[in-house]
Short mmCIF file of C-alpha atoms and ligand atoms in Angstrom, two decimals:
data_model
loop_
_atom_site.label_atom_id
_atom_site.label_comp_id
_atom_site.label_asym_id
_atom_site.label_seq_id
_atom_site.Cartn_x
_atom_site.Cartn_y
_atom_site.Cartn_z
CA MET A 1 78.46 131.97 58.02
CA ILE A 2 78.31 135.56 56.84
CA VAL A 3 75.43 134.68 54.56
CA LEU A 4 73.51 133.13 57.45
CA LEU A 5 74.08 136.15 59.65
CA LEU A 6 72.90 138.49 56.93
CA LEU A 7 69.86 136.34 56.32
CA GLY A 8 69.10 136.39 60.01
CA ALA A 9 69.37 140.15 60.10
CA PHE A 10 67.13 140.44 57.07
CA LEU A 11 64.44 138.23 58.60
CA CYS A 12 64.49 140.19 61.85
CA MET A 13 64.12 143.44 59.97
CA GLY A 14 61.34 142.04 57.83
CA LEU A 15 59.38 140.94 60.86
CA ALA A 16 60.02 143.98 62.95
CA GLU A 17 57.38 146.36 61.64
CA GLN A 18 54.29 146.07 59.54
CA ARG A 19 51.40 148.35 58.75
CA TYR A 20 47.87 147.30 57.82
CA ASP A 21 45.26 149.59 56.34
CA VAL A 22 41.86 147.95 56.66
CA GLU A 23 38.22 148.91 56.38
CA TYR A 24 35.60 148.87 59.10
CA GLY A 25 34.40 145.31 59.74
CA ASP A 26 37.44 143.59 58.19
CA SER A 27 39.42 140.80 59.91
CA LEU A 28 43.18 140.40 60.37
CA ASN A 29 45.60 137.72 61.53
CA LEU A 30 48.84 138.93 63.10
CA TRP A 31 51.82 136.55 63.14
CA VAL A 32 53.08 135.82 66.62
CA PRO A 33 56.91 135.87 66.69
CA ARG A 34 58.97 133.17 68.41
CA LYS A 35 59.21 133.21 72.21
CA PRO A 36 56.95 136.14 73.02
CA LYS A 37 56.73 137.26 76.63
CA SER A 38 53.98 139.80 76.28
CA PHE A 39 51.65 141.43 73.81
CA GLU A 40 50.49 145.00 74.21
CA PHE A 41 48.30 147.57 72.51
CA THR A 42 48.64 151.35 72.37
CA ARG A 43 45.50 152.95 71.02
CA LYS A 44 45.96 155.74 68.48
CA PHE A 45 45.98 159.21 70.08
CA SER A 46 46.35 157.68 73.56
CA PRO A 47 49.46 157.42 75.71
CA ASN A 48 48.10 154.41 77.62
CA VAL A 49 49.43 150.92 77.01
CA THR A 50 47.11 147.93 77.53
CA ILE A 51 48.68 144.50 78.11
CA LEU A 52 46.58 142.06 76.10
CA TRP A 53 48.54 138.93 77.04
CA LYS A 54 51.47 137.91 79.26
CA TRP A 55 53.69 134.83 79.39
CA GLY A 56 52.14 132.20 81.65
CA GLU A 57 48.59 133.23 80.94
CA PRO A 58 46.44 130.78 78.96
CA LEU A 59 45.87 131.42 75.26
CA THR A 60 42.19 132.21 75.28
CA SER A 61 39.72 134.59 73.78
CA LEU A 62 40.32 138.08 75.03
CA ASP A 63 36.86 139.09 73.90
CA GLU A 64 34.50 138.02 71.15
CA ARG A 65 36.41 139.86 68.50
CA ARG A 66 39.97 138.91 69.47
CA LYS A 67 41.54 135.49 69.85
CA TYR A 68 45.11 134.58 70.72
CA MET A 69 45.75 131.27 68.98
CA GLY A 70 49.49 130.77 69.60
CA ILE A 71 50.70 131.20 66.01
CA PHE A 72 48.25 133.92 65.13
CA PHE A 73 46.52 136.69 66.94
CA GLU A 74 43.13 136.87 65.25
CA MET A 75 41.03 140.02 65.13
CA TYR A 76 37.51 140.22 63.73
CA ASN A 77 35.10 143.06 62.97
CA LEU A 78 37.78 145.71 63.32
CA THR A 79 36.64 149.25 64.12
CA GLN A 80 38.40 152.58 64.61
CA LYS A 81 38.77 151.85 68.33
CA ASP A 82 41.20 149.05 67.36
CA MET A 83 43.48 151.54 65.62
CA GLY A 84 46.94 151.85 67.05
CA ILE A 85 50.13 149.90 67.62
CA TYR A 86 50.30 146.24 68.62
CA ARG A 87 53.66 145.07 70.03
CA PHE A 88 55.05 141.66 70.86
CA ARG A 89 57.88 141.80 73.39
CA GLY A 90 60.38 139.12 74.34
CA LYS A 91 62.95 138.79 77.12
CA GLU A 92 63.89 142.04 78.85
CA GLN A 93 61.08 143.91 77.07
CA LYS A 94 62.85 143.57 73.74
CA GLU A 95 60.53 144.42 70.84
CA LEU A 96 60.00 141.36 68.64
CA SER A 97 57.44 142.69 66.21
CA THR A 98 55.24 145.71 65.83
CA TYR A 99 52.02 146.05 63.88
CA THR A 100 50.37 149.37 63.12
CA ILE A 101 46.70 149.11 62.25
CA GLU A 102 44.67 151.86 60.59
CA VAL A 103 40.93 151.43 60.15
CA LYS A 104 38.84 153.51 57.77
CA ALA A 105 35.13 153.59 57.06
CA LYS A 106 33.92 151.79 53.97
CA THR A 107 32.79 154.20 51.25
CA LYS A 108 30.16 154.13 48.53
CA SER A 109 28.97 156.72 46.06
CA PHE A 110 25.82 157.11 43.99
CA HIS A 111 24.83 159.39 41.16
CA LYS A 112 21.07 159.83 40.81
CA SER A 113 18.69 161.98 38.83
CA PRO A 114 16.08 163.79 40.93
CA GLY A 115 12.99 161.64 41.47
CA LYS A 116 14.86 158.32 41.53
CA HIS A 117 14.75 156.07 44.55
CA LEU A 118 17.77 154.78 46.45
CA ARG A 119 18.67 152.32 49.17
CA PHE A 120 21.94 151.90 51.05
CA SER A 121 22.89 149.99 54.17
CA ALA A 122 25.66 149.17 56.64
CA LYS A 123 26.23 145.92 58.48
CA LEU A 124 25.23 147.17 61.92
CA GLU A 125 22.87 145.70 64.49
CA PRO A 126 19.57 147.62 64.72
CA ASN A 127 20.35 148.92 68.24
CA PHE A 128 23.72 150.20 67.06
CA CYS A 129 22.46 151.79 63.86
CA ASN A 130 23.01 155.57 63.72
CA VAL A 131 22.84 157.59 60.52
CA TYR A 132 23.89 161.21 60.13
CA PHE A 133 23.48 163.38 57.05
CA PHE A 134 25.91 166.18 56.15
CA PRO A 135 24.21 168.25 53.44
CA GLU A 136 26.20 169.87 50.65
CA GLY A 137 23.76 172.02 48.75
CA THR A 138 21.55 174.91 49.81
CA LEU A 139 20.41 172.99 52.88
CA ARG A 140 23.89 173.37 54.31
CA ARG A 141 23.32 177.02 55.10
CA ARG A 142 20.52 176.01 57.46
CA MET A 143 22.14 172.95 59.01
CA SER A 144 25.51 171.29 58.87
CA GLU A 145 24.38 167.94 60.23
CA VAL A 146 21.10 166.04 60.64
CA ALA A 147 20.57 162.87 62.67
CA ILE A 148 18.43 160.62 60.48
CA VAL A 149 18.56 157.47 62.63
CA ARG A 150 19.53 157.14 66.28
CA ARG A 151 19.86 153.72 67.89
CA GLY A 152 17.75 152.10 65.23
CA LYS A 153 14.95 154.70 65.35
CA LEU A 154 14.10 156.94 62.42
CA GLN A 155 14.03 160.51 63.77
CA ARG A 156 10.73 162.31 63.75
CA HIS A 157 11.75 165.80 62.77
CA LEU A 158 12.85 164.89 59.22
CA ASP A 159 9.69 166.05 57.44
CA GLU A 160 9.89 169.47 59.08
CA LEU A 161 13.46 169.81 57.79
CA GLY A 162 12.29 169.05 54.27
CA LEU A 163 13.74 165.55 54.22
CA VAL A 164 10.64 163.65 53.11
CA GLY A 165 10.40 160.07 51.98
CA PHE A 166 13.16 158.63 54.18
CA ASP A 167 12.53 155.15 55.55
CA LEU A 168 14.51 152.79 57.77
CA ASN A 169 14.57 149.03 57.16
CA GLU A 170 16.15 146.57 59.59
CA PRO A 171 18.88 145.94 60.38
CA CYS A 172 20.35 149.25 59.16
CA GLU A 173 19.16 150.30 55.70
CA ILE A 174 18.02 153.71 54.48
CA TYR A 175 15.45 153.89 51.70
CA ILE A 176 14.71 157.19 49.95
CA GLU A 177 11.58 157.15 47.86
CA ALA A 178 12.20 160.13 45.56
CA ILE A 179 15.55 161.90 45.66
CA GLN A 180 15.54 165.69 45.72
CA ASN A 181 18.41 168.04 44.98
CA THR A 182 18.74 168.96 48.65
CA TYR A 183 19.58 165.36 49.59
CA ARG A 184 23.02 165.80 48.04
CA GLY A 185 25.87 165.24 50.48
CA ARG A 186 27.47 162.66 52.75
CA TYR A 187 25.69 160.08 54.89
CA GLU A 188 27.57 158.46 57.76
CA PHE A 189 26.60 155.20 59.43
CA ARG A 190 28.00 155.15 62.95
CA ASP A 191 28.12 152.35 65.51
CA GLU A 192 27.53 152.36 69.27
CA ASN A 193 30.96 153.99 69.83
CA ASN A 194 30.28 156.63 67.19
CA ASP A 195 32.87 155.00 64.94
CA THR A 196 32.02 155.40 61.25
CA ALA A 197 31.25 152.09 59.55
CA LEU A 198 30.21 153.46 56.17
CA GLU A 199 30.28 156.78 54.33
CA VAL A 200 27.90 157.24 51.43
CA TYR A 201 28.31 160.11 48.95
CA LEU A 202 25.16 161.02 47.08
CA HIS A 203 25.41 163.17 43.95
CA VAL A 204 22.10 164.44 42.60
CA ALA A 205 21.94 165.62 39.00
CA ASP A 206 20.69 164.66 35.58
CA PRO A 207 23.30 162.88 33.50
CA THR A 208 25.91 165.22 32.04
CA ILE A 209 25.98 164.96 28.25
CA ARG A 210 29.11 165.83 26.29
CA THR A 211 30.05 165.46 22.67
CA SER A 212 33.46 165.43 21.17
CA GLU A 213 34.72 165.29 17.61
CA LEU A 214 38.26 163.96 17.27
CA LYS A 215 40.69 162.79 14.63
CA VAL A 216 42.16 159.34 14.31
CA GLY A 217 45.26 159.23 16.52
CA ALA A 218 43.97 161.86 18.96
CA GLN A 219 43.44 161.28 22.65
CA LEU A 220 40.15 160.91 24.48
CA SER A 221 39.77 161.25 28.22
CA PHE A 222 36.87 161.89 30.55
CA ASN A 223 36.30 161.46 34.24
CA PHE A 224 33.62 161.72 36.90
CA ASP A 225 33.57 162.06 40.66
CA LEU A 226 32.38 158.57 41.69
CA GLU A 227 34.13 156.28 44.19
CA PRO A 228 36.58 154.08 42.23
CA ASN A 229 34.88 150.87 43.46
CA ASP A 230 31.49 152.05 42.23
CA CYS A 231 32.75 153.06 38.79
CA ASN A 232 31.31 151.43 35.67
CA ILE A 233 32.02 152.58 32.11
CA HIS A 234 30.27 151.12 29.07
CA PHE A 235 30.88 151.67 25.40
CA PHE A 236 28.00 151.59 22.93
CA GLY A 237 29.43 151.23 19.47
CA GLU A 238 30.43 148.47 17.13
CA PRO A 239 30.66 146.28 19.08
CA SER A 240 29.40 147.43 22.48
CA PHE A 241 31.26 146.31 25.57
CA ASP A 242 32.12 147.12 29.19
CA ILE A 243 35.31 149.10 29.62
CA VAL A 244 35.25 149.29 33.42
CA ARG A 245 33.25 147.13 35.83
CA HIS A 246 33.29 147.83 39.59
CA GLY A 247 36.38 149.96 39.19
CA LYS A 248 38.36 147.34 37.24
CA LEU A 249 39.45 147.65 33.64
CA LYS A 250 38.01 144.79 31.56
CA ARG A 251 40.32 143.05 29.14
CA HIS A 252 39.07 143.18 25.61
CA LEU A 253 40.53 140.74 23.15
CA TYR A 254 39.59 141.56 19.59
CA GLU A 255 42.24 143.49 17.71
CA ASN A 256 39.96 145.47 15.43
CA ASP A 257 37.97 146.91 18.29
CA CYS A 258 38.67 150.07 20.18
CA ILE A 259 41.19 148.81 22.77
CA GLY A 260 43.94 150.12 25.00
CA PHE A 261 42.07 152.14 27.62
CA GLU A 262 43.72 153.33 30.79
CA LEU A 263 41.78 153.75 34.00
CA ILE A 264 42.00 157.16 35.67
CA LYS A 265 40.91 158.02 39.17
CA PRO A 266 38.35 158.49 40.52
CA CYS A 267 36.18 157.21 37.65
CA GLY A 268 37.33 157.83 34.11
CA ILE A 269 39.35 156.58 31.18
CA LEU A 270 42.11 157.75 28.93
CA LYS A 271 42.56 156.44 25.41
CA GLU A 272 45.54 157.46 23.30
CA ASP A 273 45.76 156.96 19.59
CA LEU A 274 42.04 156.78 18.82
CA GLN A 275 40.95 154.57 15.98
CA MET A 276 37.78 154.75 13.88
CA SER A 277 36.12 151.97 15.87
CA CYS A 278 36.20 154.13 19.02
CA GLN A 279 33.33 156.19 17.64
CA GLY A 280 30.19 155.74 19.68
CA ARG A 281 28.61 156.56 23.01
CA TYR A 282 30.39 156.12 26.34
CA GLU A 283 28.49 156.09 29.63
CA ILE A 284 29.75 156.34 33.19
CA ARG A 285 27.27 154.64 35.50
CA ASP A 286 27.06 154.22 39.26
CA GLN A 287 26.74 150.86 41.02
CA ASP A 288 22.96 150.79 40.46
CA GLY A 289 23.44 151.31 36.72
CA ASP A 290 22.28 154.94 36.79
CA THR A 291 23.97 157.14 34.22
CA ALA A 292 26.19 159.94 35.50
CA LEU A 293 27.88 161.02 32.29
CA VAL A 294 27.27 160.44 28.59
CA MET A 295 30.17 161.08 26.24
CA ILE A 296 29.40 160.98 22.53
CA LEU A 297 32.47 160.61 20.37
CA GLU A 298 32.35 161.36 16.66
CA MET A 299 35.45 160.47 14.71
CA GLU A 300 36.36 163.04 12.09
CA GLY A 301 36.37 161.52 8.67
CA ALA A 302 33.23 159.64 9.46
CA ALA A 303 31.61 163.06 8.91
CA ALA A 304 32.78 163.09 5.29
CA VAL A 305 30.93 159.88 4.68
CA LYS A 306 27.89 161.46 6.25
CA ALA A 307 28.03 164.47 3.91
CA ALA A 308 27.31 162.52 0.74
CA PRO A 309 26.02 159.15 1.71
CA PRO A 310 24.91 156.73 -0.98
CA LYS A 311 21.19 156.09 -0.77
CA THR A 312 21.41 152.71 0.84
CA ARG A 313 23.50 154.10 3.71
CA HIS A 314 20.41 155.69 5.17
CA LEU A 315 19.10 152.32 6.17
CA SER A 316 22.24 151.34 8.01
CA LEU A 317 22.72 154.43 10.18
CA LYS A 318 23.45 153.31 13.67
CA LEU A 319 21.51 154.63 16.62
CA LEU A 320 23.98 156.04 19.15
CA GLY A 321 21.53 157.53 21.53
CA LEU A 322 18.07 158.84 22.10
CA MET A 323 17.51 162.00 24.11
CA CYS A 324 14.18 163.21 25.37
CA HIS A 325 13.66 166.87 26.11
CA THR A 326 11.16 168.52 28.40
CA LYS A 327 10.95 172.22 29.18
CA SER A 328 13.17 171.79 32.22
CA THR A 329 15.62 169.06 31.30
CA THR A 330 17.22 166.67 28.83
CA LEU A 331 17.37 163.00 29.62
CA SER A 332 19.13 160.07 28.04
CA LEU A 333 17.24 157.12 26.63
CA PHE A 334 17.37 155.31 29.92
CA ASP A 335 15.52 158.01 31.79
CA CYS A 336 12.81 158.77 29.25
CA SER A 337 10.44 156.52 31.16
CA GLN A 338 10.44 159.15 33.93
CA ILE A 339 8.44 161.48 31.74
CA LYS A 340 4.84 160.71 32.56
CA SER A 341 1.98 163.14 32.14
CA ALA A 342 2.00 164.06 35.82
CA SER A 343 5.78 164.16 36.20
CA PRO A 344 7.35 167.29 37.73
CA LEU A 345 9.67 167.42 34.73
CA GLY A 346 6.74 168.44 32.54
CA PRO A 347 5.56 166.86 29.28
CA LEU A 348 7.85 165.68 26.53
CA THR A 349 8.65 168.54 24.14
CA ALA A 350 11.12 166.96 21.75
CA LEU A 351 13.03 163.81 20.95
CA SER A 352 16.41 163.71 19.32
CA LEU A 353 18.24 160.82 17.78
CA LEU A 354 22.01 160.58 17.62
CA LEU A 355 22.94 158.68 14.49
CA ARG A 356 26.11 157.76 12.72
CA PRO A 357 27.05 155.95 9.56
CA PRO A 358 28.56 152.49 9.88
CA THR A 359 32.31 152.05 10.08
CA ARG A 360 34.04 149.88 7.57
C1 NAG B 401 44.81 156.58 80.42
O1 NAG B 401 44.77 155.95 81.68
C2 NAG B 401 44.37 156.83 82.72
C3 NAG B 401 44.52 156.07 84.04
O2 NAG B 401 43.95 154.79 83.95
C4 NAG B 401 42.96 157.34 82.48
O3 NAG B 401 42.57 158.21 83.51
C5 NAG B 401 42.92 158.05 81.14
O4 NAG B 401 41.59 158.44 80.83
C6 NAG B 401 43.45 157.14 80.04
N1 NAG B 401 43.55 157.91 78.82
C7 NAG B 401 43.04 157.51 77.68
C8 NAG B 401 43.19 158.46 76.53
O5 NAG B 401 42.47 156.43 77.54
C1 NAG B 402 31.03 140.42 63.40
O1 NAG B 402 29.94 141.23 63.03
C2 NAG B 402 28.87 140.53 62.46
C3 NAG B 402 27.85 141.54 61.99
O2 NAG B 402 27.53 142.47 62.98
C4 NAG B 402 28.31 139.56 63.51
O3 NAG B 402 27.24 138.83 62.95
C5 NAG B 402 29.41 138.62 63.93
O4 NAG B 402 28.94 137.79 64.97
C6 NAG B 402 30.62 139.39 64.43
N1 NAG B 402 31.71 138.46 64.68
C7 NAG B 402 32.40 138.46 65.81
C8 NAG B 402 33.45 137.42 65.92
O5 NAG B 402 32.20 139.28 66.69
C1 NAG B 403 28.53 161.11 67.10
O1 NAG B 403 28.79 161.74 65.85
C2 NAG B 403 27.76 162.62 65.44
C3 NAG B 403 28.07 163.05 64.04
O2 NAG B 403 29.22 163.85 63.93
C4 NAG B 403 27.65 163.77 66.44
O3 NAG B 403 26.61 164.62 66.08
C5 NAG B 403 27.35 163.19 67.81
O4 NAG B 403 27.33 164.20 68.76
C6 NAG B 403 28.39 162.16 68.20
N1 NAG B 403 27.99 161.51 69.43
C7 NAG B 403 28.82 161.39 70.45
C8 NAG B 403 28.26 160.71 71.64
O5 NAG B 403 29.95 161.84 70.41
#
């Protein structure tokens, strides 16, 4: 008997309150408790209570996005205006269960070299597509906010503001032909209620290149400011493999390889107890595969082999990376194709190869 009572108490407590953190556009099903008499909603930051359903009323669609199905209360395409507290009440206004819903914008981040193109989009109807830009660089001193799209129309004053090469594609996609440094900042896609559906962070810079020489057993860690979901980290060594894909650590099975990475936020890795096979090139790339950071790791000891290599070793040096240099910048192998005769980066002035002897 005591056990049953306790169990009952536990169940009641478990049902009493729940919190959901969702993203713009997500769906949710709320459990309807037994014998509800009414269902009400208190919007966040508002004292007003709206009765969504009362005993005796039919179980029908309240609107297109909300359905009361008896067992579940279904909500689709959630937005910030749905944020707040949902309460089921029973006899004598007794609270049966309470759900708190928080809605946040989806987020994306990109890291691009100047001159690259970029597209990003939100799932919004053309008429409800609004895009605002909040600059971060030098442009910020002149303006804190620029409307790029209003109700599905690309704004006309963009060229005058120095924002050239912006295009709008239906339903709600921005295309930038050639990224400039001043385009750095945050882009917000807002719906008809001015609720933010998507926030895009654009970083503009050439890839950062770092080198590090470490001993066996030492620790390696590096990190970059990209949204965790957009984080990709590759290793180019022997063998090459993905360490992180879309923000998730990949399992790697072979014992002799460099294994045992830990993911660090927002987009980086930590590796304790380095082994020889960890020598190589690491790249952090954004969701389009553009390189944000290059980390070249040389293991000490491998250098000794390099000092007096037997003749045949020369043939088996491994290519770790290729850098191209112009007067104004240094690019990794993947960006060398940008250097054309008419490119603003200027002509190619030097090439450097990053080589290392093979590991045993
Ligand atoms: C609350 O309800 C009152 C009366 O209907 C209305 O005037 C007021 O604007 C509402 N407040 C909010 C924050 O919705
Ligand atoms: C949810 O939003 C999508 C995209 O705007 C739309 O196609 C769909 O009809 C919506 N669903 C409901 C139930 O409103
Ligand atoms: C919507 O948000 C933008 C960006 O902050 C702002 O400039 C605009 O005035 C807002 N519109 C309304 C109607 O509040």
